Amino acid sequence: VNTFATGGNIECEACRDNSQSVPGSDSPNDCLCTVGFFFSTSGINALECVSCEEGKYKDTSDLEDSCFDCPADSNSPATSDDITDCTCNVGFTGPDGTDCAACELGKFKDVTGDAACESCAENTFANATASTVCFDCMPDSTSPAESDHVDACVCDTGHARIGSQLEPICASCFPGKFAVSGGCQNCT
């Protein structure tokens, strides 16, 4: 096993590294790369079994097969030997070895694998799909859980929203004024 003898030789030769053969093999071509490795035909590793790189897998021992790409938005460690080694990237969810779906607005996922996307907590928001974090609302504001935009962050009583659309702030009104949309107004 894992050897071959050519042309009636009595002495068996070892198969190349990371390959295997069946008893009675009579050619180096009978030494098939083990799963997770492919047969390189060029470069410095020509005629060797080379590890599949990160993001790829090989679940066959055929010399003709190359390593296969993991499904979209997933990754695998080097030398992966099964499609289920491909796990969803952060910001994406789905069963191992399948296409991964982006987390929806208002949700995030900060770990790889098949875990579900989590809802953003109160007073935070995620305004992009495939989010890996939820952003805090500006000080002196609140938002419901699973908020998907900074506009969901509503200024607390006595505070008015000012600043730019991308960087709003909640400012407290001076005595004698009250908060309205876009600023503070005099009490009448």
PDB file of C-alpha atoms in Angstrom:
ATOM      1  CA  VAL A   1       0.000   0.000   0.000  1.00  0.00           C
ATOM      2  CA  ASN A   2       1.235   3.493  -0.957  1.00  0.00           C
ATOM      3  CA  THR A   3       3.987   1.921  -3.092  1.00  0.00           C
ATOM      4  CA  PHE A   4       4.386   0.793  -6.702  1.00  0.00           C
ATOM      5  CA  ALA A   5       6.782  -1.397  -8.721  1.00  0.00           C
ATOM      6  CA  THR A   6       7.398  -0.682 -12.407  1.00  0.00           C
ATOM      7  CA  GLY A   7       8.292  -3.146 -15.171  1.00  0.00           C
ATOM      8  CA  GLY A   8       8.506  -6.255 -13.018  1.00  0.00           C
ATOM      9  CA  ASN A   9      10.850  -4.725 -10.430  1.00  0.00           C
ATOM     10  CA  ILE A  10      10.954  -6.666  -7.192  1.00  0.00           C
ATOM     11  CA  GLU A  11      11.657  -3.552  -5.121  1.00  0.00           C
ATOM     12  CA  CYS A  12       8.700  -1.260  -4.482  1.00  0.00           C
ATOM     13  CA  GLU A  13       9.092   2.486  -4.598  1.00  0.00           C
ATOM     14  CA  ALA A  14       7.222   4.803  -2.234  1.00  0.00           C
ATOM     15  CA  CYS A  15       4.474   6.951  -3.649  1.00  0.00           C
ATOM     16  CA  ARG A  16       5.033  10.704  -3.719  1.00  0.00           C
ATOM     17  CA  ASP A  17       4.173  12.580  -0.512  1.00  0.00           C
ATOM     18  CA  ASN A  18       0.459  13.100   0.184  1.00  0.00           C
ATOM     19  CA  SER A  19      -0.615  10.318  -2.162  1.00  0.00           C
ATOM     20  CA  GLN A  20      -1.806   6.742  -1.820  1.00  0.00           C
ATOM     21  CA  SER A  21      -2.020   3.589  -3.956  1.00  0.00           C
ATOM     22  CA  VAL A  22      -3.676   0.188  -3.778  1.00  0.00           C
ATOM     23  CA  PRO A  23      -1.716  -3.078  -3.393  1.00  0.00           C
ATOM     24  CA  GLY A  24      -0.251  -4.326  -6.683  1.00  0.00           C
ATOM     25  CA  SER A  25       0.276  -0.855  -8.159  1.00  0.00           C
ATOM     26  CA  ASP A  26       2.723  -0.873 -11.078  1.00  0.00           C
ATOM     27  CA  SER A  27       3.059   2.821 -11.980  1.00  0.00           C
ATOM     28  CA  PRO A  28       3.707   6.116 -10.207  1.00  0.00           C
ATOM     29  CA  ASN A  29       0.403   7.218 -11.819  1.00  0.00           C
ATOM     30  CA  ASP A  30      -1.339   4.729  -9.523  1.00  0.00           C
ATOM     31  CA  CYS A  31      -0.320   6.964  -6.601  1.00  0.00           C
ATOM     32  CA  LEU A  32      -3.327   9.252  -6.341  1.00  0.00           C
ATOM     33  CA  CYS A  33      -3.234  12.474  -4.377  1.00  0.00           C
ATOM     34  CA  THR A  34      -5.133  12.148  -1.122  1.00  0.00           C
ATOM     35  CA  VAL A  35      -8.225  14.275  -0.656  1.00  0.00           C
ATOM     36  CA  GLY A  36      -7.324  17.871   0.125  1.00  0.00           C
ATOM     37  CA  PHE A  37      -4.362  17.700  -2.309  1.00  0.00           C
ATOM     38  CA  PHE A  38      -4.090  18.111  -6.093  1.00  0.00           C
ATOM     39  CA  PHE A  39      -1.503  16.888  -8.618  1.00  0.00           C
ATOM     40  CA  SER A  40       0.613  19.820  -9.784  1.00  0.00           C
ATOM     41  CA  THR A  41       1.862  19.671 -13.359  1.00  0.00           C
ATOM     42  CA  SER A  42       3.921  22.877 -13.384  1.00  0.00           C
ATOM     43  CA  GLY A  43       6.057  25.198 -11.325  1.00  0.00           C
ATOM     44  CA  ILE A  44       8.367  24.336  -8.456  1.00  0.00           C
ATOM     45  CA  ASN A  45       5.921  21.672  -7.231  1.00  0.00           C
ATOM     46  CA  ALA A  46       5.554  19.914 -10.599  1.00  0.00           C
ATOM     47  CA  LEU A  47       4.645  16.214 -10.299  1.00  0.00           C
ATOM     48  CA  GLU A  48       3.853  16.559  -6.597  1.00  0.00           C
ATOM     49  CA  CYS A  49       0.649  16.441  -4.594  1.00  0.00           C
ATOM     50  CA  VAL A  50       0.118  19.973  -3.343  1.00  0.00           C
ATOM     51  CA  SER A  51      -2.267  21.129  -0.605  1.00  0.00           C
ATOM     52  CA  CYS A  52      -5.434  22.918  -1.686  1.00  0.00           C
ATOM     53  CA  GLU A  53      -5.103  26.560  -0.750  1.00  0.00           C
ATOM     54  CA  GLU A  54      -7.383  28.417   1.634  1.00  0.00           C
ATOM     55  CA  GLY A  55     -10.853  28.916   0.132  1.00  0.00           C
ATOM     56  CA  LYS A  56     -10.724  25.657  -1.847  1.00  0.00           C
ATOM     57  CA  TYR A  57     -11.325  21.942  -1.205  1.00  0.00           C
ATOM     58  CA  LYS A  58     -10.870  18.606  -2.982  1.00  0.00           C
ATOM     59  CA  ASP A  59     -12.987  15.617  -2.026  1.00  0.00           C
ATOM     60  CA  THR A  60     -11.645  13.186  -4.646  1.00  0.00           C
ATOM     61  CA  SER A  61      -8.337  11.366  -5.148  1.00  0.00           C
ATOM     62  CA  ASP A  62      -8.402  11.675  -8.952  1.00  0.00           C
ATOM     63  CA  LEU A  63      -5.148  12.955 -10.502  1.00  0.00           C
ATOM     64  CA  GLU A  64      -7.164  14.946 -13.040  1.00  0.00           C
ATOM     65  CA  ASP A  65      -9.211  16.928 -10.520  1.00  0.00           C
ATOM     66  CA  SER A  66      -8.093  20.318  -9.279  1.00  0.00           C
ATOM     67  CA  CYS A  67      -9.216  21.888  -6.053  1.00  0.00           C
ATOM     68  CA  PHE A  68     -12.727  23.327  -6.157  1.00  0.00           C
ATOM     69  CA  ASP A  69     -13.666  26.849  -5.043  1.00  0.00           C
ATOM     70  CA  CYS A  70     -15.788  27.180  -1.926  1.00  0.00           C
ATOM     71  CA  PRO A  71     -19.315  28.524  -2.516  1.00  0.00           C
ATOM     72  CA  ALA A  72     -19.806  32.293  -2.621  1.00  0.00           C
ATOM     73  CA  ASP A  73     -19.086  34.236   0.589  1.00  0.00           C
ATOM     74  CA  SER A  74     -17.482  31.270   2.374  1.00  0.00           C
ATOM     75  CA  ASN A  75     -13.944  30.130   3.084  1.00  0.00           C
ATOM     76  CA  SER A  76     -12.042  27.013   4.161  1.00  0.00           C
ATOM     77  CA  PRO A  77      -8.639  26.251   5.662  1.00  0.00           C
ATOM     78  CA  ALA A  78      -5.840  24.914   3.450  1.00  0.00           C
ATOM     79  CA  THR A  79      -5.930  21.154   2.728  1.00  0.00           C
ATOM     80  CA  SER A  80      -9.739  21.021   3.016  1.00  0.00           C
ATOM     81  CA  ASP A  81     -11.154  17.709   1.857  1.00  0.00           C
ATOM     82  CA  ASP A  82     -14.905  18.307   1.854  1.00  0.00           C
ATOM     83  CA  ILE A  83     -17.274  21.060   0.753  1.00  0.00           C
ATOM     84  CA  THR A  84     -18.582  21.269   4.321  1.00  0.00           C
ATOM     85  CA  ASP A  85     -15.151  22.620   5.305  1.00  0.00           C
ATOM     86  CA  CYS A  86     -16.328  25.800   3.538  1.00  0.00           C
ATOM     87  CA  THR A  87     -17.953  27.955   6.224  1.00  0.00           C
ATOM     88  CA  CYS A  88     -19.758  31.278   5.843  1.00  0.00           C
ATOM     89  CA  ASN A  89     -17.670  34.412   6.266  1.00  0.00           C
ATOM     90  CA  VAL A  90     -18.496  37.009   8.933  1.00  0.00           C
ATOM     91  CA  GLY A  91     -21.561  38.990   7.867  1.00  0.00           C
ATOM     92  CA  PHE A  92     -23.024  35.941   6.084  1.00  0.00           C
ATOM     93  CA  THR A  93     -25.027  32.915   7.233  1.00  0.00           C
ATOM     94  CA  GLY A  94     -26.039  29.509   5.937  1.00  0.00           C
ATOM     95  CA  PRO A  95     -25.279  25.810   6.325  1.00  0.00           C
ATOM     96  CA  ASP A  96     -21.624  24.803   5.860  1.00  0.00           C
ATOM     97  CA  GLY A  97     -20.825  23.938   2.245  1.00  0.00           C
ATOM     98  CA  THR A  98     -23.620  25.980   0.654  1.00  0.00           C
ATOM     99  CA  ASP A  99     -24.023  29.503  -0.686  1.00  0.00           C
ATOM    100  CA  CYS A 100     -24.147  31.970   2.162  1.00  0.00           C
ATOM    101  CA  ALA A 101     -26.699  34.768   2.515  1.00  0.00           C
ATOM    102  CA  ALA A 102     -25.784  38.263   3.676  1.00  0.00           C
ATOM    103  CA  CYS A 103     -27.132  39.380   7.035  1.00  0.00           C
ATOM    104  CA  GLU A 104     -30.138  41.661   6.527  1.00  0.00           C
ATOM    105  CA  LEU A 105     -30.258  45.323   7.505  1.00  0.00           C
ATOM    106  CA  GLY A 106     -30.514  45.654  11.282  1.00  0.00           C
ATOM    107  CA  LYS A 107     -28.617  42.392  11.841  1.00  0.00           C
ATOM    108  CA  PHE A 108     -24.966  41.350  12.089  1.00  0.00           C
ATOM    109  CA  LYS A 109     -22.689  38.325  12.422  1.00  0.00           C
ATOM    110  CA  ASP A 110     -19.138  38.623  13.761  1.00  0.00           C
ATOM    111  CA  VAL A 111     -18.085  34.956  13.581  1.00  0.00           C
ATOM    112  CA  THR A 112     -17.511  32.512  10.724  1.00  0.00           C
ATOM    113  CA  GLY A 113     -19.632  29.397  10.332  1.00  0.00           C
ATOM    114  CA  ASP A 114     -23.299  28.506  10.178  1.00  0.00           C
ATOM    115  CA  ALA A 115     -24.468  30.664  13.101  1.00  0.00           C
ATOM    116  CA  ALA A 116     -27.506  32.844  12.438  1.00  0.00           C
ATOM    117  CA  CYS A 117     -27.241  36.597  12.052  1.00  0.00           C
ATOM    118  CA  GLU A 118     -28.118  38.406  15.289  1.00  0.00           C
ATOM    119  CA  SER A 119     -30.438  41.383  15.662  1.00  0.00           C
ATOM    120  CA  CYS A 120     -28.829  44.656  16.637  1.00  0.00           C
ATOM    121  CA  ALA A 121     -29.591  45.529  20.269  1.00  0.00           C
ATOM    122  CA  GLU A 122     -31.600  48.545  21.327  1.00  0.00           C
ATOM    123  CA  ASN A 123     -29.765  51.846  20.772  1.00  0.00           C
ATOM    124  CA  THR A 124     -27.675  50.401  17.918  1.00  0.00           C
ATOM    125  CA  PHE A 125     -28.183  49.975  14.159  1.00  0.00           C
ATOM    126  CA  ALA A 126     -26.710  48.169  11.126  1.00  0.00           C
ATOM    127  CA  ASN A 127     -27.291  50.128   7.929  1.00  0.00           C
ATOM    128  CA  ALA A 128     -25.717  47.694   5.445  1.00  0.00           C
ATOM    129  CA  THR A 129     -26.268  44.090   4.497  1.00  0.00           C
ATOM    130  CA  ALA A 130     -23.491  41.669   5.511  1.00  0.00           C
ATOM    131  CA  SER A 131     -22.745  43.757   8.622  1.00  0.00           C
ATOM    132  CA  THR A 132     -20.204  42.422  11.089  1.00  0.00           C
ATOM    133  CA  VAL A 133     -21.036  44.993  13.807  1.00  0.00           C
ATOM    134  CA  CYS A 134     -23.876  47.251  14.899  1.00  0.00           C
ATOM    135  CA  PHE A 135     -23.117  50.923  15.368  1.00  0.00           C
ATOM    136  CA  ASP A 136     -24.075  52.813  18.522  1.00  0.00           C
ATOM    137  CA  CYS A 137     -26.679  55.538  18.251  1.00  0.00           C
ATOM    138  CA  MET A 138     -25.408  59.017  19.029  1.00  0.00           C
ATOM    139  CA  PRO A 139     -25.414  60.016  22.720  1.00  0.00           C
ATOM    140  CA  ASP A 140     -28.754  61.169  24.160  1.00  0.00           C
ATOM    141  CA  SER A 141     -30.788  59.075  21.702  1.00  0.00           C
ATOM    142  CA  THR A 142     -32.526  55.704  21.597  1.00  0.00           C
ATOM    143  CA  SER A 143     -33.602  53.205  18.947  1.00  0.00           C
ATOM    144  CA  PRO A 144     -35.538  49.932  18.928  1.00  0.00           C
ATOM    145  CA  ALA A 145     -33.789  46.599  18.494  1.00  0.00           C
ATOM    146  CA  GLU A 146     -32.984  45.587  14.897  1.00  0.00           C
ATOM    147  CA  SER A 147     -32.704  49.207  13.703  1.00  0.00           C
ATOM    148  CA  ASP A 148     -31.355  49.546  10.183  1.00  0.00           C
ATOM    149  CA  HIS A 149     -30.454  53.230   9.889  1.00  0.00           C
ATOM    150  CA  VAL A 150     -29.112  56.100  11.988  1.00  0.00           C
ATOM    151  CA  ASP A 151     -32.493  57.783  11.467  1.00  0.00           C
ATOM    152  CA  ALA A 152     -33.973  55.138  13.795  1.00  0.00           C
ATOM    153  CA  CYS A 153     -31.973  56.792  16.598  1.00  0.00           C
ATOM    154  CA  VAL A 154     -34.418  59.343  18.045  1.00  0.00           C
ATOM    155  CA  CYS A 155     -33.162  62.116  20.299  1.00  0.00           C
ATOM    156  CA  ASP A 156     -34.274  61.943  23.918  1.00  0.00           C
ATOM    157  CA  THR A 157     -36.793  64.454  25.303  1.00  0.00           C
ATOM    158  CA  GLY A 158     -35.239  67.905  25.587  1.00  0.00           C
ATOM    159  CA  HIS A 159     -32.674  67.212  22.854  1.00  0.00           C
ATOM    160  CA  ALA A 160     -32.776  68.248  19.208  1.00  0.00           C
ATOM    161  CA  ARG A 161     -31.128  66.505  16.296  1.00  0.00           C
ATOM    162  CA  ILE A 162     -28.546  68.708  14.595  1.00  0.00           C
ATOM    163  CA  GLY A 163     -25.450  68.084  12.502  1.00  0.00           C
ATOM    164  CA  SER A 164     -25.140  66.357   9.159  1.00  0.00           C
ATOM    165  CA  GLN A 165     -27.213  63.440   7.873  1.00  0.00           C
ATOM    166  CA  LEU A 166     -24.188  61.122   8.209  1.00  0.00           C
ATOM    167  CA  GLU A 167     -23.031  62.454  11.588  1.00  0.00           C
ATOM    168  CA  PRO A 168     -26.038  63.706  13.512  1.00  0.00           C
ATOM    169  CA  ILE A 169     -25.863  64.709  17.161  1.00  0.00           C
ATOM    170  CA  CYS A 170     -28.517  65.228  19.807  1.00  0.00           C
ATOM    171  CA  ALA A 171     -27.976  68.579  21.483  1.00  0.00           C
ATOM    172  CA  SER A 172     -29.810  69.731  24.592  1.00  0.00           C
ATOM    173  CA  CYS A 173     -31.841  72.902  24.266  1.00  0.00           C
ATOM    174  CA  PHE A 174     -31.029  75.939  26.388  1.00  0.00           C
ATOM    175  CA  PRO A 175     -33.476  77.021  29.108  1.00  0.00           C
ATOM    176  CA  GLY A 176     -36.526  78.705  27.572  1.00  0.00           C
ATOM    177  CA  LYS A 177     -36.328  76.594  24.428  1.00  0.00           C
ATOM    178  CA  PHE A 178     -37.777  73.249  23.421  1.00  0.00           C
ATOM    179  CA  ALA A 179     -36.717  70.587  20.941  1.00  0.00           C
ATOM    180  CA  VAL A 180     -38.370  70.294  17.543  1.00  0.00           C
ATOM    181  CA  SER A 181     -37.366  68.541  14.377  1.00  0.00           C
ATOM    182  CA  GLY A 182     -34.181  70.200  13.158  1.00  0.00           C
ATOM    183  CA  GLY A 183     -33.362  72.255  16.257  1.00  0.00           C
ATOM    184  CA  CYS A 184     -34.591  74.169  19.280  1.00  0.00           C
ATOM    185  CA  GLN A 185     -37.308  76.839  19.334  1.00  0.00           C
ATOM    186  CA  ASN A 186     -38.251  79.519  21.856  1.00  0.00           C
ATOM    187  CA  CYS A 187     -41.069  78.745  24.247  1.00  0.00           C
ATOM    188  CA  THR A 188     -44.046  81.006  23.640  1.00  0.00           C
TER     189      THR A 188
END
